[in-house]
Amino acid sequence: MTDVVVVESPAKAKTINKYLGDNFIVLASFGHVRDLPPKDGSVRPDENFAMDWQTDERGAKQIATIAKAVKNADTLYLATDPDREGEAISWHVRAALEEKNLLRGKNVQRVTFNEITKSAVQTAMANPRALDQPLIDAYMARRALDYLVGFTLSPVLWRKLPGSRSAGRVQSVALRLICEREAEIEVFKSREYWSVTGAFATPRNAGFSARLTHLEGRKLDQFDLDNAEKAHAARDLVASSAFKVRSVERKKAKRNPPAPFTTSTLQQEASRKIGMSAQSTMRAAQQLYEGVDLGGETVGLITYMRTDGVTMAAEAVHAIRDMIAGSYGAPYLPEKPRVYTSKAKNAQEAHEAIRPTDVTRTPESMARHLSGEQMRLYDLIWKRAVASQMQSAELDQVVVDLADPANRTVLRANGSIIAFDGFLKLYSEGRDDTKSDEEEGRVLPSMSEGDSLSTRGVEADQHFTQPPPRFSEASLVKRMEEIGIGRPSTYASILTVLRDRNYVRLDARRFIPEDRGRLVTAFLTSFFERYVDTDFTATLEEQLDDISDGRADWHDIMAAFWRDFSAAVAQTKDLKISDVIDALDEDLGSHFFPAREDGGDPRQCTACGTGRLGLRLGKFGAFIGCSNYPTCQFTRRLVAEDGAEGETLKEGMKSLGQDPETGEEVTVRRGPYGLYIQRGEADPENKKIKPKRTTIPKGLEGDKLTLDKAIGLLSLPRKLGPHPETGEMIEAGLGRFGPYVKMGSIFGTLDADDDVLTVGLNRAIDSLAKKLASIRTLGTHPKDGEAVMVRKGRFGPYVQHGQVVANLAKGQAMDDVTLDEALALLAEKGKPLKAKGKVTRKAAGKGGTSEAKAEKKPAAKKTATKTAATAKKPATKKAATTRKKSAASEDSSKPARKSRTATTTDGEDAG
């Protein structure tokens, strides 16, 4: 009989099966096989937090496969990952099989290994254990917590803050960190300060620079020189003084190597040094852990990648030390192995640090076996692990003070050199902020106390203080780890959820909160402050870790949490929307209405000029509205999606001024298809006379539209000049589908960043060039003198005269047809285009997109005729039903309306 081994992934199953041989069947669970049903009531606090579990279609299929194999096995080995989630997956597999009564008389064992190598797997199989119940309890507590927060708090958000998404337990705290950092940046007031730097030369004429530190006997603080007048006075004083070397201080310093990678430090360094997101980092790390093909053998290259431990196995340390001695020499090898301890809050350190499984597999030797991402990450992991056991770097630091004869004006020069590179020979740790230290690594010339110096020049430089930097993925993960929220396995999913919910966006690899995210944070901090408090969340993490270690009962932890949380939610039952609006308006007022440069009221309505703008809540979310509603219906969206304009006027309008030529008022109005510009008003006595109107180009906001711009748009189309070859006039216009240029019946599309009001003749000719290459004018028609052309259509070339088209003979090339042949084809086979596809000046005014439709007509001629001839009413109800189903099937290509889901875990949805 063969025994059964269950792991998570097929890749891992394939590798481990090779190590274990034919006496084992290794199957993959594909992650979790069961989960809480995404509906209310799956966790029941009143029943001591009883939970319902369900198996989806994929999970049921995997359980069925495992069940079939287990029937003929003596032992079931549960070999999922060595962490809380891995323990939970094993527990779910066992529970699902027990429900089918398949484990009676079977031996069920749990095995774990930190690396997928033959020796590690065989050692683990020889030392099985029972399932770790405290770890399972911790999983149950976290799952229940995330579910209850998601299904309790998210509906409150939907009711009280329409347009918001879901609220996750840890995700909301991470979002708060990003939003609070943005608020700090917004209120930051930059301060001016100056520095004075002198260029000097030693008696041997070696140059160096020094910065002013003491002036008139007093040490300078950062803002003592806070304007140009003071800075220039100090500069002139230094320039007019003679200086000698007052002191030279030399000291040696050591820089120790960083610890090998944990999950969070790996994500941080991958972000800083090779630009990989947390999600990409974990995906590539998973592939390296599960194994890659090395000449026909699948081998795991790194140890388990979800860990907060910084220690390495003794045999791994010895192997790395042997590598250092052999490759870099004895000076780079410390006398004793280095031992590291984690500085992270709540670190469990249950597993090893992330390291190569075999240090002799250097990045260079693995390059041909790995993808680009895998190679960059493996190189980082290998170098960090090896460097962690190397000798410290030694630096010689020099500090030189220069002083005037009275010792009242002092300048300082700093420099350092690397006396011994140590671990820096292999690896240098990255930094979150790239502010370079100009003096680091600078070598100063040889000087002695009392040396007279010559002054070569003095400069005064202006500086301004900078706001705190926005969080990058690296710095946010670091901050979350420092305060103890989230776990190593959740960081990547938390950051992904924040972006997927459109709460934040990444710009230049920095997190910027969207208005939607700021509204959610403001709401939660106003009405659920405790549950997005970092200290509370960190304390809860500690309690969950106590459960993992068997020091606390998960039911007790859950009961205490639920008692207070449900009471807080109950208090919002009678919460009025006006209360929410007032709280959000007060909290975010400075963000939505920043101070104006001209000192005017930032809340003054830009449409009516008398109303006060403020935050409002509508069916589809928050927006900015005018206090003069309904007289003034000006609104501004907080979140513009799918390219929609950020401002709307509903049924109201905004006056831009009067046209200087006609004296008519030019206004911005809102129609059924968006904002448009209108000059004058309709004539009530003659409805046929309509005022001039034009659409506003995409990307141009209504509140930024000027009178001159509006008049320019109303004057379209505008003439650019004649084509240099044909002599025909080229015009630029704005159609339904955007800006275009046209020459006769030939149209060219302009790019979105082309300004139709300023585009030149050369750009227009370039745009028309492609179309002209597919069109040839044969001459004029003898009846009306209009052009007869041959065009390249989607279904082959055809000739056209006005609204009449005819296909060329099969195989006939465009260049071969003559005017006489074209006239004959038009007379014999030609037919007028249907109204939908005809090329007219009216259609051209909409952007000239009818040309493509005209091209399709000739080839579709027979099909269209046949369809028209056979299009009859269905003879039976069955036929009618069939037709309706067919129509419904065609309509199924339209995107389905998205359903709202509550976040139950930081990266998963629950209904």
Short mmCIF file of C-alpha atoms in Angstrom, two decimals, residues 205-560:
data_model
loop_
_atom_site.label_atom_id
_atom_site.label_comp_id
_atom_site.label_asym_id
_atom_site.label_seq_id
_atom_site.Cartn_x
_atom_site.Cartn_y
_atom_site.Cartn_z
CA ASN A 205 47.74 73.28 -2.23
CA ALA A 206 45.27 70.38 -1.74
CA GLY A 207 41.68 71.57 -1.89
CA PHE A 208 38.72 70.70 0.33
CA SER A 209 35.52 72.31 1.59
CA ALA A 210 34.16 73.03 5.07
CA ARG A 211 30.82 74.22 6.42
CA LEU A 212 30.26 77.09 8.87
CA THR A 213 29.30 75.78 12.32
CA HIS A 214 30.08 78.66 14.73
CA LEU A 215 29.58 82.38 14.13
CA GLU A 216 30.80 85.12 16.46
CA GLY A 217 31.51 82.58 19.19
CA ARG A 218 28.08 80.91 19.08
CA LYS A 219 27.15 77.51 17.61
CA LEU A 220 24.72 77.88 14.72
CA ASP A 221 21.38 76.13 14.83
CA GLN A 222 19.62 75.11 11.62
CA PHE A 223 17.48 78.23 11.37
CA ASP A 224 19.90 80.87 12.69
CA LEU A 225 20.66 81.90 9.11
CA ASP A 226 17.06 82.12 7.94
CA ASN A 227 17.32 84.77 5.23
CA ALA A 228 19.65 85.99 2.52
CA GLU A 229 20.77 89.08 4.48
CA LYS A 230 22.10 87.06 7.42
CA ALA A 231 23.62 84.41 5.16
CA HIS A 232 25.43 86.94 2.99
CA ALA A 233 26.78 88.75 6.06
CA ALA A 234 28.15 85.46 7.38
CA ARG A 235 29.58 84.65 3.95
CA ASP A 236 31.38 87.98 3.76
CA LEU A 237 32.79 87.54 7.26
CA VAL A 238 34.21 84.12 6.38
CA ALA A 239 35.60 85.42 3.08
CA SER A 240 37.42 88.27 4.86
CA SER A 241 38.94 86.11 7.62
CA ALA A 242 42.10 84.01 7.74
CA PHE A 243 41.79 80.42 8.96
CA LYS A 244 44.03 77.82 10.50
CA VAL A 245 43.47 74.19 11.38
CA ARG A 246 42.31 74.24 14.99
CA SER A 247 41.96 70.49 15.49
CA VAL A 248 42.16 67.20 13.61
CA GLU A 249 40.27 64.28 15.13
CA ARG A 250 40.67 60.79 13.76
CA LYS A 251 38.74 57.72 14.90
CA LYS A 252 37.97 54.26 13.65
CA ALA A 253 34.41 53.05 13.27
CA LYS A 254 32.89 49.68 12.49
CA ARG A 255 29.81 48.90 10.45
CA ASN A 256 28.25 45.50 11.10
CA PRO A 257 26.41 43.49 8.44
CA PRO A 258 22.61 43.30 8.53
CA ALA A 259 20.81 40.12 9.56
CA PRO A 260 19.65 37.63 6.92
CA PHE A 261 16.23 38.30 5.45
CA THR A 262 12.87 37.96 7.13
CA THR A 263 9.68 38.31 5.10
CA SER A 264 9.37 42.03 5.79
CA THR A 265 13.04 42.92 5.27
CA LEU A 266 13.03 40.94 2.02
CA GLN A 267 10.02 42.91 0.80
CA GLN A 268 11.67 46.17 1.85
CA GLU A 269 15.01 45.50 0.15
CA ALA A 270 13.38 44.09 -2.99
CA SER A 271 11.40 47.31 -3.24
CA ARG A 272 14.38 49.58 -2.59
CA LYS A 273 17.07 47.84 -4.60
CA ILE A 274 15.35 46.03 -7.49
CA GLY A 275 11.98 47.80 -7.67
CA MET A 276 9.80 44.72 -7.01
CA SER A 277 6.42 45.11 -5.32
CA ALA A 278 5.63 43.11 -2.19
CA GLN A 279 3.28 40.90 -4.19
CA SER A 280 5.85 40.23 -6.95
CA THR A 281 8.51 39.55 -4.33
CA MET A 282 6.41 36.93 -2.58
CA ARG A 283 5.40 35.31 -5.86
CA ALA A 284 9.02 34.95 -6.99
CA ALA A 285 10.09 33.80 -3.52
CA GLN A 286 7.37 31.12 -3.55
CA GLN A 287 8.73 29.82 -6.86
CA LEU A 288 12.28 29.72 -5.52
CA TYR A 289 11.08 27.90 -2.39
CA GLU A 290 8.99 25.32 -4.24
CA GLY A 291 11.80 24.54 -6.61
CA VAL A 292 13.21 25.10 -10.07
CA ASP A 293 14.44 22.63 -12.65
CA LEU A 294 18.20 22.16 -12.42
CA GLY A 295 19.12 19.82 -15.26
CA GLY A 296 16.15 17.50 -14.83
CA GLU A 297 15.96 17.70 -11.03
CA THR A 298 13.58 20.07 -9.27
CA VAL A 299 15.29 21.70 -6.28
CA GLY A 300 14.14 24.30 -3.79
CA LEU A 301 16.67 27.14 -3.80
CA ILE A 302 15.63 29.06 -0.66
CA THR A 303 14.12 28.27 2.72
CA TYR A 304 10.52 29.08 3.65
CA MET A 305 9.81 32.70 2.77
CA ARG A 306 7.14 33.57 5.39
CA THR A 307 9.11 34.09 8.56
CA ASP A 308 10.11 36.73 11.07
CA GLY A 309 13.09 34.75 12.35
CA VAL A 310 16.66 35.97 11.77
CA THR A 311 18.58 32.85 12.77
CA MET A 312 19.98 30.24 10.40
CA ALA A 313 20.50 26.51 10.97
CA ALA A 314 23.95 25.66 12.33
CA GLU A 315 24.86 23.58 9.27
CA ALA A 316 23.89 26.47 6.98
CA VAL A 317 26.06 28.90 8.98
CA HIS A 318 29.04 26.53 8.77
CA ALA A 319 28.56 26.10 5.02
CA ILE A 320 28.43 29.88 4.53
CA ARG A 321 31.57 30.38 6.64
CA ASP A 322 33.38 27.79 4.52
CA MET A 323 32.24 29.68 1.41
CA ILE A 324 33.54 32.99 2.80
CA ALA A 325 36.94 31.51 3.73
CA GLY A 326 37.34 29.86 0.36
CA SER A 327 36.07 32.68 -1.86
CA TYR A 328 37.07 35.84 0.03
CA GLY A 329 39.87 34.78 2.37
CA ALA A 330 40.45 34.62 6.11
CA PRO A 331 40.32 38.42 6.71
CA TYR A 332 36.65 38.39 5.73
CA LEU A 333 35.69 35.62 8.17
CA PRO A 334 34.89 36.56 11.81
CA GLU A 335 36.37 34.41 14.56
CA LYS A 336 32.91 33.22 15.64
CA PRO A 337 29.60 32.82 13.79
CA ARG A 338 27.34 35.84 14.07
CA VAL A 339 24.12 35.44 16.06
CA TYR A 340 21.14 37.73 15.39
CA THR A 341 17.98 38.52 17.31
CA SER A 342 14.89 40.15 15.85
CA LYS A 343 14.06 43.77 16.68
CA ALA A 344 10.53 43.51 15.29
CA LYS A 345 7.62 43.78 17.70
CA ASN A 346 5.77 40.47 18.25
CA ALA A 347 8.38 38.49 16.30
CA GLN A 348 7.73 34.75 16.69
CA GLU A 349 11.04 33.53 15.23
CA ALA A 350 9.57 30.05 14.83
CA HIS A 351 11.38 29.52 11.52
CA GLU A 352 14.76 30.21 10.06
CA ALA A 353 15.60 33.39 8.22
CA ILE A 354 15.31 33.28 4.43
CA ARG A 355 18.54 31.84 3.05
CA PRO A 356 19.80 29.71 0.14
CA THR A 357 19.32 25.99 0.73
CA ASP A 358 22.79 25.36 -0.69
CA VAL A 359 25.26 28.26 -0.58
CA THR A 360 27.42 26.65 -3.27
CA ARG A 361 24.63 27.39 -5.76
CA THR A 362 25.84 30.90 -6.48
CA PRO A 363 23.65 33.39 -8.36
CA GLU A 364 26.00 33.19 -11.34
CA SER A 365 25.63 29.41 -11.57
CA MET A 366 21.83 29.64 -11.26
CA ALA A 367 21.30 32.44 -13.79
CA ARG A 368 20.50 30.14 -16.74
CA HIS A 369 17.86 28.29 -14.73
CA LEU A 370 15.94 31.33 -13.47
CA SER A 371 13.67 34.00 -14.89
CA GLY A 372 14.61 37.67 -14.58
CA GLU A 373 12.59 38.28 -11.39
CA GLN A 374 13.70 34.99 -9.84
CA MET A 375 17.34 35.73 -10.60
CA ARG A 376 17.29 39.24 -9.14
CA LEU A 377 15.60 38.01 -5.96
CA TYR A 378 17.85 34.97 -5.54
CA ASP A 379 20.91 37.17 -5.99
CA LEU A 380 19.61 39.46 -3.24
CA ILE A 381 18.85 36.58 -0.84
CA TRP A 382 22.15 34.80 -1.46
CA LYS A 383 24.30 37.91 -0.98
CA ARG A 384 22.42 39.02 2.15
CA ALA A 385 22.74 35.58 3.77
CA VAL A 386 26.46 35.29 3.00
CA ALA A 387 27.20 38.90 3.98
CA SER A 388 25.46 38.37 7.34
CA GLN A 389 28.32 36.06 8.36
CA MET A 390 31.16 38.23 7.03
CA GLN A 391 33.57 40.51 8.89
CA SER A 392 32.51 44.06 9.79
CA ALA A 393 33.59 46.94 7.59
CA GLU A 394 36.14 49.34 9.12
CA LEU A 395 36.09 53.06 8.42
CA ASP A 396 38.62 55.79 9.21
CA GLN A 397 36.68 58.94 10.05
CA VAL A 398 38.28 62.39 10.15
CA VAL A 399 36.81 65.61 11.58
CA VAL A 400 38.77 68.85 10.93
CA ASP A 401 37.83 72.16 12.59
CA LEU A 402 39.02 75.46 11.07
CA ALA A 403 39.02 78.70 13.11
CA ASP A 404 39.85 82.37 12.70
CA PRO A 405 42.52 83.93 14.95
CA ALA A 406 39.92 84.88 17.58
CA ASN A 407 38.36 81.38 17.56
CA ARG A 408 34.95 82.98 17.05
CA THR A 409 34.26 81.74 13.52
CA VAL A 410 34.57 77.98 13.04
CA LEU A 411 34.04 75.74 10.02
CA ARG A 412 34.05 71.94 10.01
CA ALA A 413 35.07 69.40 7.38
CA ASN A 414 34.09 65.73 7.69
CA GLY A 415 35.44 62.82 5.74
CA SER A 416 35.84 59.09 5.93
CA ILE A 417 37.49 56.30 4.02
CA ILE A 418 36.87 52.57 4.08
CA ALA A 419 39.95 51.04 5.66
CA PHE A 420 38.61 47.49 5.23
CA ASP A 421 35.48 46.75 3.20
CA GLY A 422 34.46 43.56 5.01
CA PHE A 423 30.86 42.60 4.19
CA LEU A 424 30.56 45.70 1.97
CA LYS A 425 32.60 43.78 -0.57
CA LEU A 426 29.48 41.73 -1.20
CA TYR A 427 26.44 43.63 0.03
CA SER A 428 25.32 47.15 1.01
CA GLU A 429 21.89 47.66 2.57
CA GLY A 430 19.48 50.00 0.80
CA ARG A 431 17.76 53.04 2.30
CA ASP A 432 14.13 54.14 2.27
CA ASP A 433 15.00 57.75 1.53
CA THR A 434 17.62 58.58 -1.04
CA LYS A 435 18.95 61.77 0.55
CA SER A 436 22.65 61.41 -0.02
CA ASP A 437 25.18 62.40 2.56
CA GLU A 438 27.63 64.49 0.57
CA GLU A 439 30.36 64.02 3.11
CA GLU A 440 30.07 60.23 3.42
CA GLY A 441 32.96 58.58 1.67
CA ARG A 442 34.78 61.88 1.07
CA VAL A 443 38.53 61.74 1.59
CA LEU A 444 40.15 64.82 3.15
CA PRO A 445 43.74 65.85 2.37
CA SER A 446 46.43 65.46 4.98
CA MET A 447 46.42 68.33 7.54
CA SER A 448 47.96 69.10 10.90
CA GLU A 449 46.92 71.38 13.73
CA GLY A 450 48.14 74.94 13.17
CA ASP A 451 48.33 74.69 9.38
CA SER A 452 47.49 77.99 7.70
CA LEU A 453 44.89 77.72 5.00
CA SER A 454 44.12 79.83 1.95
CA THR A 455 40.56 80.70 1.09
CA ARG A 456 39.53 80.00 -2.51
CA GLY A 457 35.90 81.04 -2.27
CA VAL A 458 32.84 81.14 -0.03
CA GLU A 459 29.25 80.36 -1.02
CA ALA A 460 25.93 80.93 0.75
CA ASP A 461 23.29 78.37 -0.26
CA GLN A 462 19.54 78.61 0.30
CA HIS A 463 17.60 75.56 1.53
CA PHE A 464 14.05 74.75 2.54
CA THR A 465 12.89 72.11 4.97
CA GLN A 466 11.09 69.18 3.34
CA PRO A 467 7.89 67.48 4.47
CA PRO A 468 8.03 63.87 5.67
CA PRO A 469 8.20 61.51 2.69
CA ARG A 470 5.17 59.51 1.60
CA PHE A 471 5.28 55.82 2.40
CA SER A 472 6.82 53.49 -0.12
CA GLU A 473 5.98 49.79 0.00
CA ALA A 474 9.26 49.25 1.83
CA SER A 475 8.79 51.97 4.43
CA LEU A 476 5.12 51.06 5.02
CA VAL A 477 5.97 47.41 5.63
CA LYS A 478 8.76 48.53 7.95
CA ARG A 479 6.40 50.81 9.87
CA MET A 480 3.74 48.10 10.19
CA GLU A 481 6.35 45.69 11.51
CA GLU A 482 7.71 48.25 13.98
CA ILE A 483 4.32 48.93 15.56
CA GLY A 484 3.32 45.27 15.45
CA ILE A 485 0.32 45.15 13.11
CA GLY A 486 -0.18 42.40 10.55
CA ARG A 487 1.97 39.33 10.16
CA PRO A 488 4.66 38.46 7.58
CA SER A 489 2.19 36.47 5.47
CA THR A 490 -0.30 39.36 5.25
CA TYR A 491 1.82 42.38 4.27
CA ALA A 492 1.67 41.77 0.51
CA SER A 493 -2.10 41.12 0.49
CA ILE A 494 -2.80 44.22 2.62
CA LEU A 495 -1.00 46.49 0.17
CA THR A 496 -2.72 44.80 -2.77
CA VAL A 497 -6.20 45.23 -1.26
CA LEU A 498 -5.62 48.93 -0.64
CA ARG A 499 -4.89 49.44 -4.33
CA ASP A 500 -7.64 47.11 -5.55
CA ARG A 501 -10.23 49.02 -3.49
CA ASN A 502 -8.96 52.26 -5.07
CA TYR A 503 -8.22 53.60 -1.59
CA VAL A 504 -4.65 54.43 -2.58
CA ARG A 505 -2.53 54.68 -5.71
CA LEU A 506 1.18 54.29 -6.31
CA ASP A 507 2.95 57.27 -7.85
CA ALA A 508 6.72 57.16 -8.27
CA ARG A 509 6.59 54.08 -6.00
CA ARG A 510 5.01 56.09 -3.17
CA PHE A 511 1.51 55.64 -1.73
CA ILE A 512 -0.90 58.53 -2.24
CA PRO A 513 -4.35 58.17 -0.65
CA GLU A 514 -7.33 58.62 -2.95
CA ASP A 515 -10.21 60.78 -1.72
CA ARG A 516 -12.27 57.63 -1.24
CA GLY A 517 -9.59 56.24 1.08
CA ARG A 518 -9.41 59.48 3.04
CA LEU A 519 -13.19 59.53 3.50
CA VAL A 520 -13.20 55.96 4.80
CA THR A 521 -10.34 56.74 7.20
CA ALA A 522 -12.04 59.92 8.41
CA PHE A 523 -15.27 58.01 8.99
CA LEU A 524 -13.59 55.19 10.90
CA THR A 525 -11.46 57.51 13.04
CA SER A 526 -14.54 59.63 13.84
CA PHE A 527 -16.89 56.80 14.80
CA PHE A 528 -14.70 53.69 15.31
CA GLU A 529 -11.46 55.29 16.44
CA ARG A 530 -10.47 52.45 18.74
CA TYR A 531 -10.60 49.85 16.00
CA VAL A 532 -8.24 51.69 13.66
CA ASP A 533 -5.89 52.64 16.50
CA THR A 534 -2.41 51.24 16.01
CA ASP A 535 -1.90 50.45 19.70
CA PHE A 536 -5.21 48.59 19.92
CA THR A 537 -4.45 46.58 16.77
CA ALA A 538 -0.93 45.76 17.99
CA THR A 539 -2.30 44.64 21.36
CA LEU A 540 -4.80 42.41 19.60
CA GLU A 541 -1.93 40.90 17.57
CA GLU A 542 -0.16 40.11 20.84
CA GLN A 543 -3.28 38.37 22.14
CA LEU A 544 -3.51 36.31 18.96
CA ASP A 545 0.13 35.34 19.37
CA ASP A 546 -0.67 34.27 22.94
CA ILE A 547 -3.25 31.91 21.46
CA SER A 548 -0.62 30.51 19.06
CA ASP A 549 1.66 29.79 22.01
CA GLY A 550 -1.10 28.16 24.04
CA ARG A 551 -1.18 30.93 26.67
CA ALA A 552 -4.77 32.08 26.01
CA ASP A 553 -8.12 30.60 24.98
CA TRP A 554 -9.34 31.95 21.66
CA HIS A 555 -12.98 31.97 22.74
CA ASP A 556 -12.15 34.32 25.64
CA ILE A 557 -10.22 36.70 23.36
CA MET A 558 -13.09 36.74 20.86
CA ALA A 559 -15.74 37.29 23.53
CA ALA A 560 -13.93 40.33 24.93
#
